[in-house]
Short mmCIF file of C-alpha atoms and ligand atoms in Angstrom, two decimals:
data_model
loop_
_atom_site.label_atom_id
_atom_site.label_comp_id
_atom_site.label_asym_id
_atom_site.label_seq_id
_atom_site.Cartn_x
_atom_site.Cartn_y
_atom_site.Cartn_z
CA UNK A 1 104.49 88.32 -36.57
CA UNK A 2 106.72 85.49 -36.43
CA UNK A 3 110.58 85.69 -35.81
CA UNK A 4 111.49 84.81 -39.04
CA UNK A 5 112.08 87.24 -41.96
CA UNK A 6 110.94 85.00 -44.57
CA UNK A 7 107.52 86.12 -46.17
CA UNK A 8 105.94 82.42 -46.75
CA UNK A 9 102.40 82.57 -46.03
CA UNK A 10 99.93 85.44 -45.15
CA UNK A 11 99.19 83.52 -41.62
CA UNK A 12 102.36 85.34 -40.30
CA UNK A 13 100.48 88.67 -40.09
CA UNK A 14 99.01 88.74 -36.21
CA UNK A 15 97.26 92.32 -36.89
CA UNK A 16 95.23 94.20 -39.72
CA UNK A 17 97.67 97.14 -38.64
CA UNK A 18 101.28 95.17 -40.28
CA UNK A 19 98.83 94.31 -43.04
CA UNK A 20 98.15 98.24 -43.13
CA UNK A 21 101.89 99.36 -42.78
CA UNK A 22 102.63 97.35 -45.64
CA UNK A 23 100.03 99.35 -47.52
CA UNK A 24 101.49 102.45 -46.50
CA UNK A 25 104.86 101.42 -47.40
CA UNK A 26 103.30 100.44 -50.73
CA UNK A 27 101.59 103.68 -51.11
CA UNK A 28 104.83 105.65 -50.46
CA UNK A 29 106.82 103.71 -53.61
CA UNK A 30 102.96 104.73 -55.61
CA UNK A 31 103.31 108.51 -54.89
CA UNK A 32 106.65 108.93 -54.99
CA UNK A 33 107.10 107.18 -58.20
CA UNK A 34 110.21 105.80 -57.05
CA UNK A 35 112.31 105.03 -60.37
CA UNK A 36 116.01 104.27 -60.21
CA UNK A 37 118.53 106.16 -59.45
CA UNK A 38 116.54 108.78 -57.49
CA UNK A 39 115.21 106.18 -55.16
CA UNK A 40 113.59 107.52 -52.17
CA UNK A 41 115.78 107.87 -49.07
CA UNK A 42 112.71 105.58 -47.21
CA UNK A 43 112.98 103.10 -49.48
CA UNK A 44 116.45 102.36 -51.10
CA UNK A 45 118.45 99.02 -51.61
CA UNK A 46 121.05 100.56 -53.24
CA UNK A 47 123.69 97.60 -52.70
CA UNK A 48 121.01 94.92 -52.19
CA UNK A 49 121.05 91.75 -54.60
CA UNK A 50 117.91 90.08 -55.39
CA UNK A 51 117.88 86.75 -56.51
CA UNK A 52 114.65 85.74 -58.19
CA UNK A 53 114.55 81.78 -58.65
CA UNK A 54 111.68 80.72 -60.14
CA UNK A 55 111.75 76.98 -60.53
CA UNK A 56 108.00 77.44 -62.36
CA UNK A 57 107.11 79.80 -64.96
CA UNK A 58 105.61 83.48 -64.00
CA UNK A 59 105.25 86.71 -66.29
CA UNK A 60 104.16 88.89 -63.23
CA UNK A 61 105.40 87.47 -60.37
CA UNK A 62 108.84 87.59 -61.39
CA UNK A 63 109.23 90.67 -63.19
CA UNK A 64 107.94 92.79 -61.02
CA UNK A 65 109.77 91.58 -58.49
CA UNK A 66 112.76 92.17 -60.79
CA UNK A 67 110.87 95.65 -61.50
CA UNK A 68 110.60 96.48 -57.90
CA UNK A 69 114.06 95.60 -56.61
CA UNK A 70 115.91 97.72 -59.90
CA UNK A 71 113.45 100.67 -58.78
CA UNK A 72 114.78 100.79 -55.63
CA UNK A 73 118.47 100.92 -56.66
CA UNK A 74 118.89 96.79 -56.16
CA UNK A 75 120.32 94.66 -58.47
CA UNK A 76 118.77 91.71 -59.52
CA UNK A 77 120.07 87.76 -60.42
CA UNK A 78 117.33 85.83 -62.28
CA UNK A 79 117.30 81.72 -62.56
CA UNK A 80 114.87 79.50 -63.97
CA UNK A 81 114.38 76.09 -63.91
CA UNK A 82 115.52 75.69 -67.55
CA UNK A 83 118.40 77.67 -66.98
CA UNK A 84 120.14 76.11 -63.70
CA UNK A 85 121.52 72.92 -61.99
CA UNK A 86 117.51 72.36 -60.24
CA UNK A 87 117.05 70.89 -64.12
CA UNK A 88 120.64 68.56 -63.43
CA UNK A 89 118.38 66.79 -59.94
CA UNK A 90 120.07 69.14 -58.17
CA UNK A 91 117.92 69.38 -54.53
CA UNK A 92 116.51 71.97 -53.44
CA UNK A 93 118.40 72.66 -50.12
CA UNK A 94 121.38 72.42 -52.24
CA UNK A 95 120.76 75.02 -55.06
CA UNK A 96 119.32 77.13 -51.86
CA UNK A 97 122.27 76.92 -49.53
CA UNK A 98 123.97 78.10 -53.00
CA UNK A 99 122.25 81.19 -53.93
CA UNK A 100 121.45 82.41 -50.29
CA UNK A 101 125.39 83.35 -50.39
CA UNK A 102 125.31 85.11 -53.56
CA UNK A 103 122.21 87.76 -52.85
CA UNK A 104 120.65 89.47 -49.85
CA UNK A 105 117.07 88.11 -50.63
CA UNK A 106 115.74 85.39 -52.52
CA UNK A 107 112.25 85.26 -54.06
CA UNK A 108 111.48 81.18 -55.01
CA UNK A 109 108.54 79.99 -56.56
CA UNK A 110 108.58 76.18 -56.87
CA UNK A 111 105.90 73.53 -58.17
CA UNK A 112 105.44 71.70 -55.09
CA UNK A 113 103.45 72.59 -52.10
CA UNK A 114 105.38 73.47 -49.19
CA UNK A 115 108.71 73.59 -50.59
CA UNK A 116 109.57 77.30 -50.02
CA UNK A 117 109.09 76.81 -46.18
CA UNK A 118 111.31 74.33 -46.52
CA UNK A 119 113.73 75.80 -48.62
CA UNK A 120 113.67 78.60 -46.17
CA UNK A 121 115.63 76.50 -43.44
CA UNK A 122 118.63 76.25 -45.58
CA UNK A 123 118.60 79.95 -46.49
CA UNK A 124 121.32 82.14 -44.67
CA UNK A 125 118.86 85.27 -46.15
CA UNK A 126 115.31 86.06 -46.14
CA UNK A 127 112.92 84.16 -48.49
CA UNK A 128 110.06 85.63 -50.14
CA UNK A 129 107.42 82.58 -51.21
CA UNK A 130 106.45 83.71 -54.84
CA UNK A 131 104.53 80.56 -55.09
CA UNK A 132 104.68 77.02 -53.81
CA UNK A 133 102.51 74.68 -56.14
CA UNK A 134 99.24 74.61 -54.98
CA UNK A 135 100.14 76.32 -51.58
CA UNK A 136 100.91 80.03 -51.13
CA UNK A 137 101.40 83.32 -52.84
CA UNK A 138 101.39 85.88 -50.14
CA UNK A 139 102.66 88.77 -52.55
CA UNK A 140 99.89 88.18 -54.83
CA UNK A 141 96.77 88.07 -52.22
CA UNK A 142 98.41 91.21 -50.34
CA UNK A 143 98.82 92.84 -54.01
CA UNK A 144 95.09 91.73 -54.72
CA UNK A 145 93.88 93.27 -51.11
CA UNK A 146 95.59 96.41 -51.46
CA UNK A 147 94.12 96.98 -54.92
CA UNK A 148 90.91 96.70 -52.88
CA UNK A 149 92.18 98.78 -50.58
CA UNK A 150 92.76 101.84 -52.84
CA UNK A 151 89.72 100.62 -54.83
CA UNK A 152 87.11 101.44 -51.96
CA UNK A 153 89.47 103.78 -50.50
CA UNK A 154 89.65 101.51 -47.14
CA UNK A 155 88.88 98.09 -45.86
CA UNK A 156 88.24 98.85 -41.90
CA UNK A 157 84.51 98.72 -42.88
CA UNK A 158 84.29 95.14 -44.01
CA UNK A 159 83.59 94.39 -48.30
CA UNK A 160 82.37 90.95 -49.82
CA UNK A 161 84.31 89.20 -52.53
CA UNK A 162 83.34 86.33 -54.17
CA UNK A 163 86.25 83.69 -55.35
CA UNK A 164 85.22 81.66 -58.63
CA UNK A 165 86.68 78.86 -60.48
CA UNK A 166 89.40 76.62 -59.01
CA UNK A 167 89.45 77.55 -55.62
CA UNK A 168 91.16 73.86 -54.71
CA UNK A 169 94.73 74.83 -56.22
CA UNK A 170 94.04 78.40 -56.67
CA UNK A 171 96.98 79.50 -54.72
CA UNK A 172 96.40 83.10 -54.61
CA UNK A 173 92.71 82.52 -52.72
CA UNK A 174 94.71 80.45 -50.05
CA UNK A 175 96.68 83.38 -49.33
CA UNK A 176 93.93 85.28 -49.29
CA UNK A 177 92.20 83.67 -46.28
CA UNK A 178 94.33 84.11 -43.48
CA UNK A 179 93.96 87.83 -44.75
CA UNK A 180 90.23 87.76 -44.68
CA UNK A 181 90.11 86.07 -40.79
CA UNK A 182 92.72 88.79 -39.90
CA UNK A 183 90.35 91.57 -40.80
CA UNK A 184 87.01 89.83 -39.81
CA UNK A 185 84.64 91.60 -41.44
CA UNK A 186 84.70 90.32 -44.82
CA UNK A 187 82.31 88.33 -46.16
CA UNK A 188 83.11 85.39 -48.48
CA UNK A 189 81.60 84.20 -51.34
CA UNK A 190 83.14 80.70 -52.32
CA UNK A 191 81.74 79.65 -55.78
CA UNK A 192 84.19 76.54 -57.19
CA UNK A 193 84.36 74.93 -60.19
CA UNK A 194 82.90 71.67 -59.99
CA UNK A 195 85.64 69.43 -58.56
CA UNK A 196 88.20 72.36 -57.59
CA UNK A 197 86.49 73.43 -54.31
CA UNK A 198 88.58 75.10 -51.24
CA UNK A 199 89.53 72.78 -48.94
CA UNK A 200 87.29 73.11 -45.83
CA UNK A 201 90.05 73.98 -43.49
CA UNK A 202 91.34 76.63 -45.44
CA UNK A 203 88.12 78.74 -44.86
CA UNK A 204 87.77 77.24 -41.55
CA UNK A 205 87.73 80.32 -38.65
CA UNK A 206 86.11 82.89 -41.65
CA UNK A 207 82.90 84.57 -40.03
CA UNK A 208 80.93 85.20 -43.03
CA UNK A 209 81.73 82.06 -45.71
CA UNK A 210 78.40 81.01 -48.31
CA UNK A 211 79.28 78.45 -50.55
CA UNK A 212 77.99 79.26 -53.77
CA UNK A 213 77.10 76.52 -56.37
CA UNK A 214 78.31 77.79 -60.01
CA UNK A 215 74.51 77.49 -61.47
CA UNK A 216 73.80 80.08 -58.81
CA UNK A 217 76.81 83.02 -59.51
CA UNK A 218 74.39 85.71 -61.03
CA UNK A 219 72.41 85.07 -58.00
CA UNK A 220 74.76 86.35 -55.65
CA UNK A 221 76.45 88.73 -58.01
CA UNK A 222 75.08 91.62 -57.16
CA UNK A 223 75.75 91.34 -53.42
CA UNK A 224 79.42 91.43 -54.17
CA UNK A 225 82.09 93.78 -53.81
CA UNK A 226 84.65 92.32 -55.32
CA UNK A 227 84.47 89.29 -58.10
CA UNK A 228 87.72 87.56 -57.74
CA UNK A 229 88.12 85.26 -60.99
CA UNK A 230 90.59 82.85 -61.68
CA UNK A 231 91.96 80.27 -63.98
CA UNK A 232 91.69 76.29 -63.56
CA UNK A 233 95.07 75.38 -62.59
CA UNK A 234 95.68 72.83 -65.71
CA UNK A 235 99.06 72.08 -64.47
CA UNK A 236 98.50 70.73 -61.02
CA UNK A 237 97.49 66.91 -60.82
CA UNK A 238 94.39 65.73 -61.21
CA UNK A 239 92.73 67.98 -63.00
CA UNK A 240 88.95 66.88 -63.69
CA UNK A 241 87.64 67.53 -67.29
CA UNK A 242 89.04 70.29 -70.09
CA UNK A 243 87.88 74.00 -69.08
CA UNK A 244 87.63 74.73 -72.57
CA UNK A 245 84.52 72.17 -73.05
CA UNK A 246 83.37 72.43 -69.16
CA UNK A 247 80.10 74.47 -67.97
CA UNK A 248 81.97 76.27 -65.55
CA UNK A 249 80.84 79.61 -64.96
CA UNK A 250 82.40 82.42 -67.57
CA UNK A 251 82.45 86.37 -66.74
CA UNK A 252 80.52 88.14 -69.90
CA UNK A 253 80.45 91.85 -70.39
CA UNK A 254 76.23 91.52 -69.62
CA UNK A 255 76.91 90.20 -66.62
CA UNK A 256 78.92 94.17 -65.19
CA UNK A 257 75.04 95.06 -65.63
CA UNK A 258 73.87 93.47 -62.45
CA UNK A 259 76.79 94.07 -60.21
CA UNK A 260 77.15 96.90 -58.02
CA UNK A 261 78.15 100.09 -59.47
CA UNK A 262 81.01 100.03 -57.26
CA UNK A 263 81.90 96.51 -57.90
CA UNK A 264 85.60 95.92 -59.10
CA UNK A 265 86.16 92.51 -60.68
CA UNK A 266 90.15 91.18 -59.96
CA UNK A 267 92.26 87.88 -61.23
CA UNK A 268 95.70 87.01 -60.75
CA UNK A 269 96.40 86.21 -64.13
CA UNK A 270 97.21 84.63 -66.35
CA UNK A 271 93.28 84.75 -68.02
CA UNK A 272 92.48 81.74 -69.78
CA UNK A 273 88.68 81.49 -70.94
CA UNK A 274 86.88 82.42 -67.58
CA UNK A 275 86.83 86.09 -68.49
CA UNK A 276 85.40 86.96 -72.25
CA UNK A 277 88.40 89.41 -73.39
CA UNK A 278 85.41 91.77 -74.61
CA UNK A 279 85.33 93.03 -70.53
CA UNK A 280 88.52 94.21 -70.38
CA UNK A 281 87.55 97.77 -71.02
CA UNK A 282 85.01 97.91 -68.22
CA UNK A 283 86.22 99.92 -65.54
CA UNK A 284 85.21 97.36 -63.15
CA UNK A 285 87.91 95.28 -64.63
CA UNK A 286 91.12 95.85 -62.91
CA UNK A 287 92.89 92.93 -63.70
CA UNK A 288 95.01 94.20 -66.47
CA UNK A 289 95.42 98.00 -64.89
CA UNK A 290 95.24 98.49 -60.72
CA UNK A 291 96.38 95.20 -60.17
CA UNK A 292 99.28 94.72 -61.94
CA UNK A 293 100.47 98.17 -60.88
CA UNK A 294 99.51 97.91 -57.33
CA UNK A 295 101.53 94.34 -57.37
CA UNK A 296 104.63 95.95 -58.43
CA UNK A 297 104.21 98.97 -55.14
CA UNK A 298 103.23 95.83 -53.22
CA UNK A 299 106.13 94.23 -53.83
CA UNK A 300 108.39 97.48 -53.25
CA UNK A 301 106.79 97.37 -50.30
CA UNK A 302 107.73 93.76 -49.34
CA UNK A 303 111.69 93.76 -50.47
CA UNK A 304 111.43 96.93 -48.31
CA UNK A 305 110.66 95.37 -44.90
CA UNK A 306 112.44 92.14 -45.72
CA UNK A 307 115.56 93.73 -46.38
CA UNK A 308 115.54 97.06 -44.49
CA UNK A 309 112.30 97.44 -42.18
CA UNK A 310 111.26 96.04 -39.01
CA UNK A 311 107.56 94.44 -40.69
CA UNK A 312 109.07 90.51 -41.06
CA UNK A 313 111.40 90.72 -37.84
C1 LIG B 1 99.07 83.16 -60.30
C2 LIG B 1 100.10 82.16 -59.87
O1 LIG B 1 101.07 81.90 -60.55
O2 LIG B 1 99.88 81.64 -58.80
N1 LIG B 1 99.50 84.26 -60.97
C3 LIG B 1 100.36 85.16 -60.39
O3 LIG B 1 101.37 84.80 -59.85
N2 LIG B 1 100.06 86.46 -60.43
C4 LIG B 1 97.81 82.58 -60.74
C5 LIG B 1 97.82 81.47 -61.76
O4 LIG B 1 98.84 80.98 -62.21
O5 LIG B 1 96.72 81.07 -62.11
#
């Protein structure tokens, strides 16, 4: 891994094995139950401040940061955009330079691609990237992995997982890659919406890639390991035509029927209209259950090494 101690893209992991320590950092806060005050002596940031500045809106990213770093005995300090001097012009470097004296960690999320890396040089602390426009989200992708990591139990023995919908601004699949080429023996499934495919060099270096028109999904389906869903990304520019009236492809409780038994189906969140809220109570369906959980360990893990292990050094 690099020398810097910032977490801003999952292309600083060199080895499956720091992607694995990570995991069993992760899977120490998931046994122990780690809950405030009776943090684990492993994993404790008893006088630790966080500082969660989210200049873009989040449910999950943010709170269970916030979760994680108040489970471990940290203290948190939240800003939004609404709520600080980023909404007075203020730049960037300038609110960052301010709030890397005031914590021991900032997690930033901003709309524009690329601006947490560059944020980072002005930090005296380590930076987590929560989310850079239509960059990065490291935290997510490694939450995503190591729910399919304690879904099949391991991942040395390579999986398939098919990413559907806007793959072109889909942030969390382009933190997913790097991951994927790291571990080799994944095969990828890319099946875009219409106008919202993944940029060619993204995937470029990935073994196993098949690009998957969206007429052809329940072709593939039931070769697939893992069906990662997500939302079209409404927000970013150019977006091509309304979801809501598009043909794009939509996950249907008939459709669990020709996946694998084994099959686990993940998104990010939020779900707009690409999964039918009637599959929810599949147990394929981790989205609202494994995943959410395993992103709050996940991110244990991560405040962990940035602040008091050796894994971002
Ligand atoms: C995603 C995000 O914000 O990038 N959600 C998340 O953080 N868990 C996905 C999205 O907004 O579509």
């Amino acid at each position: 891994m690099n020398s810097a101690k910032h977490l801003l893209s999952t292309a600083q992991f060199t080895a499956p094995e720091e992607v694995y320590a990570l995991f069993a950092t992760a899977d120490h806060a998931r046994t122990k139950q780690i809950v405030r005050p009776a943090s684990s002596p492993l994993m404790n940031l008893d006088g630790k401040i966080i500082v969660t500045a989210f200049y873009e809106n989040s449910t999950r990213t943010r709170c269970s940061f916030e979760a994680a770093a108040l489970r471990l005995g940290g203290q948190v300090i939240t800003e939004t955009f609404a709520t600080s001097s980023q909404s007075k012009n203020e730049r960037l470097e300038d609110s960052v330079r301010t709030l890397s004296q005031y914590g021991d960690a900032l997690v930033l999320r901003h709309p524009e691609i690329g601006a947490v890396g560059f944020a980072a040089e002005f930090s005296k602390i380590p930076v987590i990237n929560a989310g850079d426009g239509a960059g990065e989200h490291p935290t997510q992708a490694l939450a995503d992995l190591y729910t399919v990591f304690r879904h099949r139990g391991e991942i040395d023995n390579g999986f398939s997982v098919m990413f559907c919908g806007d793959l072109r601004d889909g942030r969390t699949v382009h933190s997913w890659l790097p991951l994927v080429k790291l571990l080799g023996n994944v095969k990828v499934f890319l099946a875009a919406n219409e106008g919202m495919s993944l940029s060619p060099h993204l995937y470029q270096g990935v073994e196993n890639v098949v690009l998957v028109e969206q007429k052809n999904i329940k072709m593939f389906l039931p070769a697939v390991d893992v069906l990662y869903m997500t939302r079209v990304q409404e927000e970013r520019k150019d977006r091509p035509t309304q979801p809501e009236a598009s043909g794009f492809f939509k996950l249907r409780p008939e459709i669990y029927s020709i996946m694998k038994k084994s099959a686990c189906v993940l998104h990010p969140l939020p779900r707009n209209s690409e999964i039918h809220p009637d599959c929810d109570a599949h147990h394929a369906s981790l989205y609202h259950t494994e995943q959410v959980k395993n992103g709050l360990y996940l991110r244990m893990a991560v405040l962990h090494h940035v602040l008091r292990g050796d894994l971002f050094r």
